[in-house]
Tab-separated table of C-alpha atoms in Angstrom:
chain	number	residue	atom	x	y	z
A	241	UNK	CA	71.357	-26.838	-88.410
A	242	UNK	CA	73.595	-25.155	-85.892
A	243	UNK	CA	72.972	-25.431	-82.139
A	244	UNK	CA	71.951	-21.793	-82.100
A	245	UNK	CA	69.398	-22.370	-84.893
A	246	UNK	CA	67.990	-25.410	-83.058
A	247	UNK	CA	67.591	-23.335	-79.895
A	248	UNK	CA	65.775	-20.562	-81.715
A	249	UNK	CA	63.447	-23.109	-83.405
A	250	UNK	CA	62.669	-24.809	-80.082
A	251	UNK	CA	61.871	-21.447	-78.522
A	252	UNK	CA	59.513	-20.562	-81.397
A	253	UNK	CA	57.722	-23.922	-81.040
A	254	UNK	CA	57.358	-23.379	-77.285
A	255	UNK	CA	55.948	-19.881	-77.754
A	256	UNK	CA	53.553	-21.105	-80.454
A	257	UNK	CA	52.290	-24.012	-78.292
A	258	UNK	CA	51.904	-21.805	-75.268
A	259	UNK	CA	49.882	-19.360	-77.366
A	260	UNK	CA	47.684	-22.215	-78.603
A	261	UNK	CA	47.008	-23.475	-75.087
A	262	UNK	CA	46.050	-20.017	-73.927
A	263	UNK	CA	43.493	-19.676	-76.721
A	264	UNK	CA	41.809	-23.051	-76.062
A	265	UNK	CA	38.548	-22.776	-74.019
A	266	UNK	CA	38.643	-24.261	-70.512
A	267	UNK	CA	36.209	-27.145	-70.038
A	268	UNK	CA	34.623	-26.793	-66.579
A	269	UNK	CA	31.857	-29.385	-66.866
A	270	UNK	CA	28.396	-29.083	-65.269
A	271	UNK	CA	27.971	-26.351	-62.659
A	272	UNK	CA	27.211	-27.275	-59.052
A	273	UNK	CA	23.707	-25.851	-58.615
A	274	UNK	CA	22.960	-26.964	-55.062
A	275	UNK	CA	25.046	-28.493	-52.265
A	276	UNK	CA	23.418	-30.057	-49.202
A	277	UNK	CA	25.346	-30.828	-46.008
A	278	UNK	CA	23.922	-33.860	-44.205
A	279	UNK	CA	24.995	-34.126	-40.546
A	280	UNK	CA	25.983	-37.322	-38.829
A	281	UNK	CA	23.045	-39.216	-37.281
A	282	UNK	CA	20.582	-37.295	-39.447
A	283	UNK	CA	18.479	-40.381	-40.130
A	284	UNK	CA	17.003	-42.559	-37.438
A	285	UNK	CA	18.800	-45.755	-36.566
A	286	UNK	CA	16.808	-46.793	-33.488
A	287	UNK	CA	15.215	-50.246	-33.563
A	288	UNK	CA	11.647	-49.969	-34.806
A	289	UNK	CA	12.371	-46.951	-37.033
A	290	UNK	CA	13.607	-46.412	-40.560
A	291	UNK	CA	14.336	-43.215	-42.425
A	292	UNK	CA	15.647	-42.237	-45.876
A	293	UNK	CA	15.713	-38.989	-47.821
A	294	UNK	CA	16.494	-37.838	-51.344
A	295	UNK	CA	17.055	-34.456	-52.985
A	296	UNK	CA	16.807	-33.237	-56.549
A	297	UNK	CA	16.454	-30.080	-58.626
A	298	UNK	CA	14.109	-29.371	-61.530
A	299	UNK	CA	13.380	-26.683	-64.090
A	300	UNK	CA	10.144	-24.672	-64.235
A	301	UNK	CA	8.273	-27.563	-65.892
A	302	UNK	CA	9.263	-30.127	-63.254
A	303	UNK	CA	11.854	-31.837	-65.450
A	304	UNK	CA	14.702	-33.285	-63.382
A	305	UNK	CA	18.157	-31.691	-63.706
A	306	UNK	CA	20.004	-33.812	-61.123
A	307	UNK	CA	19.184	-36.028	-58.131
A	308	UNK	CA	20.808	-38.006	-55.320
A	309	UNK	CA	20.228	-39.650	-51.938
A	310	UNK	CA	20.991	-37.783	-48.724
A	311	UNK	CA	23.380	-39.945	-46.694
A	312	UNK	CA	24.542	-39.220	-43.148
A	313	UNK	CA	27.798	-37.299	-42.854
A	314	UNK	CA	28.089	-36.455	-46.570
A	315	UNK	CA	27.880	-33.434	-48.872
A	316	UNK	CA	25.498	-34.025	-51.767
A	317	UNK	CA	26.259	-31.912	-54.858
A	318	UNK	CA	23.562	-31.515	-57.511
A	319	UNK	CA	24.949	-30.291	-60.833
A	320	UNK	CA	23.904	-29.499	-64.380
A	321	UNK	CA	24.285	-27.249	-67.382
A	322	UNK	CA	21.397	-24.913	-66.635
A	323	UNK	CA	20.748	-21.211	-67.232
A	324	UNK	CA	19.525	-20.489	-63.698
A	325	UNK	CA	20.015	-16.747	-64.172
A	326	UNK	CA	17.173	-16.619	-66.703
A	327	UNK	CA	15.104	-19.701	-65.850
A	328	UNK	CA	13.504	-20.693	-62.527
A	329	UNK	CA	15.098	-23.580	-60.657
A	330	UNK	CA	13.331	-25.550	-57.944
A	331	UNK	CA	14.658	-27.884	-55.231
A	332	UNK	CA	12.839	-30.845	-53.712
A	333	UNK	CA	13.521	-33.069	-50.718
A	334	UNK	CA	11.676	-36.384	-50.493
A	335	UNK	CA	11.620	-38.266	-47.226
A	336	UNK	CA	10.197	-41.539	-46.057
A	337	UNK	CA	9.803	-42.340	-42.381
A	338	UNK	CA	8.677	-45.708	-41.048
A	339	UNK	CA	7.751	-46.536	-37.498
A	340	UNK	CA	6.920	-49.995	-36.240
A	341	UNK	CA	4.795	-50.499	-33.128
A	342	UNK	CA	4.312	-54.200	-32.619
A	343	UNK	CA	2.703	-55.555	-35.773
A	344	UNK	CA	1.435	-52.120	-36.865
A	345	UNK	CA	3.460	-50.019	-39.290
A	346	UNK	CA	3.133	-46.278	-39.864
A	347	UNK	CA	4.627	-44.740	-43.004
A	348	UNK	CA	4.975	-41.027	-43.718
A	349	UNK	CA	6.168	-39.761	-47.101
A	350	UNK	CA	6.863	-36.059	-47.644
A	351	UNK	CA	7.814	-34.079	-50.738
A	352	UNK	CA	9.026	-30.579	-49.814
A	353	UNK	CA	9.441	-28.249	-52.798
A	354	UNK	CA	11.248	-24.901	-52.671
A	355	UNK	CA	10.430	-22.580	-55.566
A	356	UNK	CA	12.770	-20.375	-57.586
A	357	UNK	CA	16.008	-20.975	-55.697
A	358	UNK	CA	19.509	-19.704	-56.431
A	359	UNK	CA	22.694	-21.856	-56.382
A	360	UNK	CA	23.647	-22.208	-52.743
A	361	UNK	CA	24.768	-24.563	-49.969
A	362	UNK	CA	22.095	-25.805	-47.576
A	363	UNK	CA	22.787	-27.228	-44.116
A	364	UNK	CA	20.277	-29.745	-42.847
A	365	UNK	CA	19.500	-29.524	-39.156
A	366	UNK	CA	20.648	-32.434	-37.038
A	367	UNK	CA	17.723	-34.521	-35.890
A	368	UNK	CA	17.073	-35.656	-32.331
A	369	UNK	CA	19.170	-38.665	-31.447
A	370	UNK	CA	17.300	-41.857	-30.551
A	371	UNK	CA	19.228	-42.375	-27.280
A	372	UNK	CA	17.356	-39.737	-25.268
A	373	UNK	CA	18.153	-39.282	-21.582
A	374	UNK	CA	15.525	-39.430	-18.831
A	375	UNK	CA	14.445	-36.677	-16.468
A	376	UNK	CA	12.168	-38.010	-13.710
A	377	UNK	CA	9.854	-35.684	-11.777
A	378	UNK	CA	7.512	-36.507	-8.910
A	379	UNK	CA	4.892	-33.930	-7.884
A	380	UNK	CA	3.269	-34.504	-4.487
A	381	UNK	CA	0.220	-32.807	-2.934
A	382	UNK	CA	-1.412	-32.271	-6.317
A	383	UNK	CA	-4.880	-32.478	-4.736
A	384	UNK	CA	-6.035	-35.319	-6.971
A	385	UNK	CA	-6.110	-35.965	-10.704
A	386	UNK	CA	-4.553	-33.149	-12.733
A	387	UNK	CA	-4.143	-34.504	-16.270
A	388	UNK	CA	-7.900	-34.444	-16.807
A	389	UNK	CA	-8.141	-30.768	-15.863
A	390	UNK	CA	-8.568	-28.242	-18.685
A	391	UNK	CA	-5.739	-26.116	-17.257
A	392	UNK	CA	-3.186	-28.945	-17.254
A	393	UNK	CA	-0.131	-28.154	-19.420
A	394	UNK	CA	2.881	-30.391	-19.978
A	395	UNK	CA	5.036	-28.604	-22.517
A	396	UNK	CA	7.717	-31.241	-23.099
A	397	UNK	CA	7.104	-33.308	-26.214
A	398	UNK	CA	8.678	-36.641	-25.365
A	399	UNK	CA	7.852	-38.757	-22.354
A	400	UNK	CA	4.973	-40.068	-20.284
A	401	UNK	CA	3.074	-39.258	-17.122
A	402	UNK	CA	1.054	-41.184	-14.529
A	403	UNK	CA	-0.967	-40.327	-11.428
A	404	UNK	CA	-1.606	-41.801	-8.002
A	405	UNK	CA	-4.260	-40.814	-5.457
A	406	UNK	CA	-2.003	-41.499	-2.501
A	407	UNK	CA	-0.673	-38.656	-0.331
A	408	UNK	CA	-3.335	-36.206	-1.525
A	409	UNK	CA	-2.417	-36.810	-5.158
A	410	UNK	CA	0.916	-37.612	-6.792
A	411	UNK	CA	1.924	-37.030	-10.394
A	412	UNK	CA	4.907	-38.824	-11.923
A	413	UNK	CA	6.452	-37.455	-15.089
A	414	UNK	CA	9.307	-38.968	-17.133
A	415	UNK	CA	10.695	-36.574	-19.764
A	416	UNK	CA	12.946	-37.821	-22.565
A	417	UNK	CA	15.572	-35.198	-23.385
A	418	UNK	CA	17.661	-35.046	-26.560
A	419	UNK	CA	20.194	-32.588	-25.231
A	420	UNK	CA	20.684	-30.747	-21.944
A	421	UNK	CA	20.095	-28.103	-20.689
A	422	UNK	CA	16.329	-28.504	-21.097
A	423	UNK	CA	13.631	-26.040	-20.071
A	424	UNK	CA	10.673	-27.696	-18.332
A	425	UNK	CA	7.260	-26.078	-17.943
A	426	UNK	CA	4.338	-27.921	-16.306
A	427	UNK	CA	1.165	-26.242	-15.031
A	428	UNK	CA	-1.925	-27.646	-13.353
A	429	UNK	CA	-4.888	-26.685	-11.170
A	430	UNK	CA	-5.105	-28.223	-7.716
A	431	UNK	CA	-8.484	-29.250	-6.414
A	432	UNK	CA	-10.317	-26.440	-4.532
A	433	UNK	CA	-7.820	-23.795	-5.707
A	434	UNK	CA	-8.998	-20.992	-7.974
A	435	UNK	CA	-5.585	-20.406	-9.579
A	436	UNK	CA	-3.047	-22.570	-11.366
A	437	UNK	CA	0.334	-23.787	-10.039
A	438	UNK	CA	3.288	-24.020	-12.381
A	439	UNK	CA	6.750	-25.610	-12.411
A	440	UNK	CA	9.460	-23.857	-14.413
A	441	UNK	CA	13.094	-24.927	-14.355
A	442	UNK	CA	16.142	-25.153	-16.607
A	443	UNK	CA	17.530	-28.628	-16.002
A	444	UNK	CA	21.207	-29.199	-16.743
A	445	UNK	CA	21.311	-32.999	-16.742
A	446	UNK	CA	19.423	-36.249	-16.115
A	447	UNK	CA	18.191	-36.399	-12.548
A	448	UNK	CA	15.218	-37.186	-10.317
A	449	UNK	CA	13.307	-34.559	-8.369
A	450	UNK	CA	10.446	-34.508	-5.919
A	451	UNK	CA	8.394	-31.296	-5.996
A	452	UNK	CA	5.830	-30.247	-3.409
A	453	UNK	CA	2.983	-28.700	-5.389
A	454	UNK	CA	2.173	-26.310	-2.528
A	455	UNK	CA	5.625	-24.731	-2.950
A	456	UNK	CA	5.071	-23.909	-6.613
A	457	UNK	CA	4.176	-20.365	-7.768
A	458	UNK	CA	0.457	-19.670	-8.151
A	459	UNK	CA	-1.090	-17.897	-11.152
A	460	UNK	CA	-4.122	-16.293	-9.537
A	461	UNK	CA	-5.878	-14.627	-12.485
A	462	UNK	CA	-6.419	-15.877	-16.054
A	463	UNK	CA	-5.789	-13.817	-19.175
A	464	UNK	CA	-8.890	-12.901	-21.165
A	465	UNK	CA	-8.383	-13.535	-24.902
A	466	UNK	CA	-11.138	-12.576	-27.347
A	467	UNK	CA	-11.643	-14.280	-30.711
A	468	UNK	CA	-14.241	-13.783	-33.452
A	469	UNK	CA	-17.324	-16.009	-33.132
A	470	UNK	CA	-16.183	-19.413	-34.275
A	471	UNK	CA	-17.739	-22.588	-35.585
A	472	UNK	CA	-14.823	-24.458	-34.037
A	473	UNK	CA	-11.040	-24.505	-33.909
A	474	UNK	CA	-8.581	-23.675	-31.141
A	475	UNK	CA	-6.400	-20.978	-29.609
A	476	UNK	CA	-2.891	-21.715	-28.323
A	477	UNK	CA	0.284	-19.986	-27.209
A	478	UNK	CA	3.865	-21.267	-27.040
A	479	UNK	CA	6.532	-19.559	-24.953
A	480	UNK	CA	10.203	-18.860	-25.680
A	481	UNK	CA	13.173	-17.698	-23.672
A	482	UNK	CA	15.444	-15.319	-25.565
A	483	UNK	CA	18.529	-17.327	-24.537
A	484	UNK	CA	16.999	-20.640	-25.713
A	485	UNK	CA	15.000	-19.775	-28.840
A	486	UNK	CA	14.991	-23.352	-30.144
A	487	UNK	CA	12.950	-24.555	-27.165
A	488	UNK	CA	9.245	-23.974	-27.709
A	489	UNK	CA	7.022	-24.569	-24.672
A	490	UNK	CA	3.259	-24.882	-24.843
A	491	UNK	CA	1.652	-22.436	-22.403
A	492	UNK	CA	-2.002	-23.131	-23.158
A	493	UNK	CA	-4.216	-24.840	-25.739
A	494	UNK	CA	-7.987	-24.265	-25.746
A	495	UNK	CA	-10.567	-25.789	-28.055
A	496	UNK	CA	-13.234	-23.386	-29.283
A	497	UNK	CA	-16.806	-24.564	-29.064
A	498	UNK	CA	-19.386	-23.407	-31.616
A	499	UNK	CA	-20.115	-19.713	-31.074
A	500	UNK	CA	-17.281	-19.215	-28.564
A	501	UNK	CA	-15.767	-15.731	-28.618
A	502	UNK	CA	-13.272	-15.801	-25.734
A	503	UNK	CA	-10.948	-18.046	-23.712
A	504	UNK	CA	-9.400	-17.547	-20.251
A	505	UNK	CA	-6.035	-19.320	-19.950
A	506	UNK	CA	-3.635	-19.019	-17.011
A	507	UNK	CA	-0.261	-17.683	-18.204
A	508	UNK	CA	2.780	-17.156	-15.922
A	509	UNK	CA	4.227	-13.654	-15.687
A	510	UNK	CA	7.959	-13.090	-16.069
A	511	UNK	CA	8.824	-16.579	-17.356
A	512	UNK	CA	8.760	-16.282	-21.155
A	513	UNK	CA	10.222	-13.460	-23.231
A	514	UNK	CA	8.101	-14.047	-26.349
A	515	UNK	CA	5.117	-16.082	-27.404
A	516	UNK	CA	4.047	-17.756	-30.603
A	517	UNK	CA	0.342	-17.026	-30.646
A	518	UNK	CA	-1.802	-19.281	-32.794
A	519	UNK	CA	-5.494	-19.029	-33.511
A	520	UNK	CA	-7.282	-21.432	-35.872
A	521	UNK	CA	-10.911	-20.499	-36.348
A	522	UNK	CA	-13.701	-22.218	-38.212
A	523	UNK	CA	-15.721	-19.539	-39.964
A	524	UNK	CA	-19.330	-20.506	-40.574
A	525	UNK	CA	-19.675	-21.670	-44.163
A	526	UNK	CA	-16.112	-20.710	-45.148
A	527	UNK	CA	-13.819	-23.394	-43.774
A	528	UNK	CA	-10.939	-22.517	-41.451
A	529	UNK	CA	-8.750	-19.463	-41.061
A	530	UNK	CA	-5.596	-19.219	-38.938
A	531	UNK	CA	-3.163	-16.578	-37.720
A	532	UNK	CA	0.260	-17.101	-36.145
A	533	UNK	CA	2.304	-14.277	-34.664
A	534	UNK	CA	5.422	-14.058	-32.556
A	535	UNK	CA	5.620	-11.268	-30.003
A	536	UNK	CA	3.796	-10.382	-26.795
A	537	UNK	CA	0.893	-12.559	-25.687
A	538	UNK	CA	-2.149	-11.782	-27.823
A	539	UNK	CA	-5.367	-10.755	-26.086
A	540	UNK	CA	-7.532	-10.501	-29.202
A	541	UNK	CA	-7.637	-11.591	-32.837
A	542	UNK	CA	-8.893	-9.455	-35.692
A	543	UNK	CA	-9.267	-11.411	-38.910
A	544	UNK	CA	-8.804	-9.621	-42.244
A	545	UNK	CA	-10.908	-10.514	-45.249
A	546	UNK	CA	-10.334	-13.892	-46.843
A	547	UNK	CA	-8.710	-12.811	-50.101
A	548	UNK	CA	-6.624	-15.864	-50.943
A	549	UNK	CA	-7.692	-18.042	-53.850
A	550	UNK	CA	-6.419	-21.620	-54.055
A	551	UNK	CA	-7.538	-24.329	-56.478
A	552	UNK	CA	-6.201	-27.858	-56.867
A	553	UNK	CA	-7.985	-29.778	-59.604
A	554	UNK	CA	-5.204	-32.349	-59.784
A	555	UNK	CA	-1.630	-32.575	-58.583
A	556	UNK	CA	-0.268	-30.957	-61.746
A	557	UNK	CA	-2.760	-28.100	-61.741
A	558	UNK	CA	-2.421	-26.011	-58.581
A	559	UNK	CA	-3.289	-22.312	-58.693
A	560	UNK	CA	-2.718	-19.812	-55.917
A	561	UNK	CA	-3.515	-16.088	-55.896
A	562	UNK	CA	-3.444	-13.522	-53.082
A	563	UNK	CA	-5.118	-10.140	-52.937
A	564	UNK	CA	-2.300	-8.427	-51.036
A	565	UNK	CA	1.515	-8.714	-50.865
A	566	UNK	CA	3.267	-11.120	-48.528
A	567	UNK	CA	6.818	-12.387	-47.969
A	568	UNK	CA	6.444	-16.127	-48.377
A	569	UNK	CA	3.892	-18.868	-48.973
A	570	UNK	CA	3.418	-22.516	-48.047
A	571	UNK	CA	0.848	-24.722	-49.794
A	572	UNK	CA	0.299	-28.359	-48.872
A	573	UNK	CA	-1.702	-31.294	-50.193
A	574	UNK	CA	-2.030	-34.747	-48.671
A	575	UNK	CA	-3.321	-38.278	-49.067
A	576	UNK	CA	-3.958	-40.684	-46.171
A	577	UNK	CA	-4.582	-44.407	-46.437
A	578	UNK	CA	-5.417	-46.359	-43.289
A	579	UNK	CA	-5.362	-50.127	-42.875
A	580	UNK	CA	-5.535	-52.690	-40.068
A	581	UNK	CA	-1.778	-53.322	-40.223
A	582	UNK	CA	-0.428	-50.183	-41.895
A	583	UNK	CA	-1.150	-46.458	-42.167
A	584	UNK	CA	0.369	-44.473	-45.049
A	585	UNK	CA	0.468	-40.687	-45.343
A	586	UNK	CA	1.756	-38.698	-48.333
A	587	UNK	CA	2.233	-34.921	-48.020
A	588	UNK	CA	3.422	-32.477	-50.676
A	589	UNK	CA	4.350	-28.931	-49.616
A	590	UNK	CA	5.603	-26.127	-51.829
A	591	UNK	CA	7.234	-23.006	-50.359
A	592	UNK	CA	8.497	-19.820	-51.932
A	593	UNK	CA	8.623	-16.055	-51.958
A	594	UNK	CA	5.960	-13.581	-52.990
A	595	UNK	CA	4.342	-13.598	-56.415
A	596	UNK	CA	0.900	-12.210	-57.170
A	597	UNK	CA	-0.148	-15.467	-58.833
A	598	UNK	CA	1.548	-18.833	-58.410
A	599	UNK	CA	1.150	-22.025	-60.394
A	600	UNK	CA	3.899	-24.348	-59.114
A	601	UNK	CA	4.142	-27.611	-61.078
A	602	UNK	CA	4.379	-30.860	-59.198
A	603	UNK	CA	7.920	-32.123	-59.825
A	604	UNK	CA	8.527	-35.256	-61.793
A	605	UNK	CA	10.115	-37.911	-59.617
A	606	UNK	CA	13.563	-39.277	-60.558
A	607	UNK	CA	13.927	-43.002	-61.128
A	608	UNK	CA	15.898	-43.536	-57.908
A	609	UNK	CA	12.877	-42.252	-55.913
A	610	UNK	CA	10.161	-44.104	-57.818
A	611	UNK	CA	12.146	-47.319	-57.518
A	612	UNK	CA	12.799	-46.870	-53.788
A	613	UNK	CA	9.415	-45.339	-52.900
A	614	UNK	CA	6.742	-46.586	-55.314
A	615	UNK	CA	3.969	-45.460	-52.946
A	616	UNK	CA	4.809	-41.806	-53.631
A	617	UNK	CA	4.410	-42.012	-57.403
A	618	UNK	CA	1.333	-44.244	-57.343
A	619	UNK	CA	-0.665	-41.905	-55.066
A	620	UNK	CA	0.216	-38.487	-56.479
A	621	UNK	CA	-3.147	-38.332	-58.318
A	622	UNK	CA	-4.901	-38.858	-54.971
A	623	UNK	CA	-3.497	-35.741	-53.299
A	624	UNK	CA	-6.087	-33.279	-51.966
A	625	UNK	CA	-5.491	-29.673	-50.986
A	626	UNK	CA	-4.840	-29.363	-47.264
A	627	UNK	CA	-3.794	-25.806	-46.431
A	628	UNK	CA	-2.379	-22.614	-47.930
A	629	UNK	CA	-0.388	-20.208	-45.785
A	630	UNK	CA	1.127	-16.784	-46.439
A	631	UNK	CA	3.794	-15.188	-44.245
A	632	UNK	CA	4.744	-11.634	-43.353
A	633	UNK	CA	7.954	-11.413	-41.338
A	634	UNK	CA	8.646	-9.082	-38.436
A	635	UNK	CA	11.911	-8.300	-36.688
A	636	UNK	CA	11.679	-10.439	-33.550
A	637	UNK	CA	14.782	-12.150	-32.112
A	638	UNK	CA	13.053	-15.524	-31.789
A	639	UNK	CA	14.253	-17.699	-34.653
A	640	UNK	CA	11.727	-20.091	-36.126
A	641	UNK	CA	12.381	-22.508	-38.964
A	642	UNK	CA	10.384	-21.548	-42.040
A	643	UNK	CA	11.335	-24.601	-44.043
A	644	UNK	CA	11.110	-27.984	-42.359
A	645	UNK	CA	14.632	-28.881	-43.422
A	646	UNK	CA	16.125	-25.767	-41.780
A	647	UNK	CA	17.904	-24.975	-45.027
A	648	UNK	CA	19.417	-21.720	-46.151
A	649	UNK	CA	17.016	-20.196	-48.632
A	650	UNK	CA	17.783	-16.576	-49.437
A	651	UNK	CA	16.599	-14.443	-46.531
A	652	UNK	CA	13.788	-16.761	-45.551
A	653	UNK	CA	15.335	-19.658	-43.720
A	654	UNK	CA	16.048	-19.824	-40.933
A	655	UNK	CA	13.704	-16.886	-40.469
A	656	UNK	CA	12.048	-14.842	-37.788
A	657	UNK	CA	8.391	-15.707	-37.957
A	658	UNK	CA	6.134	-12.732	-37.783
A	659	UNK	CA	2.533	-12.775	-38.905
A	660	UNK	CA	1.346	-15.934	-40.589
A	661	UNK	CA	-2.106	-16.275	-42.089
A	662	UNK	CA	-3.349	-19.657	-43.224
A	663	UNK	CA	-6.477	-20.700	-45.020
A	664	UNK	CA	-7.912	-24.174	-45.224
A	665	UNK	CA	-9.980	-24.119	-48.394
A	666	UNK	CA	-13.115	-26.182	-48.618
A	667	UNK	CA	-14.526	-26.814	-52.082
């Protein structure tokens, strides 16, 4: 064979092979169905605490497609060969949280289920760091004890307070802050004053302050808020500043006595831009009914008819039906076991978008969860219905987390909370 013939033959072989390669199907492997970004320091590392979480996805029957543990500073990818375009796919995050106080141990297990999701990337919200900084406040001239007064409000979650009768009353408050700046709101009623004094300040760093109570602004008149006659429950409001929407500050919290139809809280004018109004009312013979709204401060509550049907005969047979459309729902069931040395709480919540009738299956647990957290599997049959909530969103600029994990979930999370109606069903 001549050199020219060999060259022509080699060229034909190359063309033929190239053609064959082009016709071969490309093997891509399982599709990534859900990615979850876990920030650094997501789980607690402080002495006396422990925290772990897991995530997995299932089909419409609860059968597991893929699972993995959520580890700090990693991206967990859940994959599988699954026709998500034509079959529902659900995501679940399981968390265990231990806290040790002396010889007593508290355990909280949660299973958060998100119904009918699309392939996406979720970003978990960074949790508060255990090394909180201290803000120390000293209020003088309080006029005596203030913490026992019904109008006392201390809106900051972490910290402790103490009182002294010296110098016409002194109140010491230590606030533990995750991250500065921090908004601080404290209100109280001085003895022999008809109004309520309040302290409001945006604090930029750890410091100590002494505040003369007589120099604080005075709220002279309460707000009258009407509620339907109640067998019990409470009314509360939480304030927000538009430039710090993540900071929620309690403005008032009033228990409702049997037959009560109004409350008269003292609310500062010109401090908060929006309020989260919450009213939980015990209706005689019908259990509890609640409404949450974000917007201006509510002065009355009109309750629509109870037209939500929820049944939980066992953990694998939950039915939910609403008489009118809504944007999202949240159903929870729980089991609590108390002991002299240990308390254990298991909560299952399922969240999703509107459907006239919902029957979400409880997800089967992957082996890595049942092996690490046997308490969860063993007490699933003991779950009892706790609460069912439906949501209707409104266009307010205050961002509230719909899902506890602060994940991206279509247009729902993070979401602007509007009207929220919840029903605690009593069998």
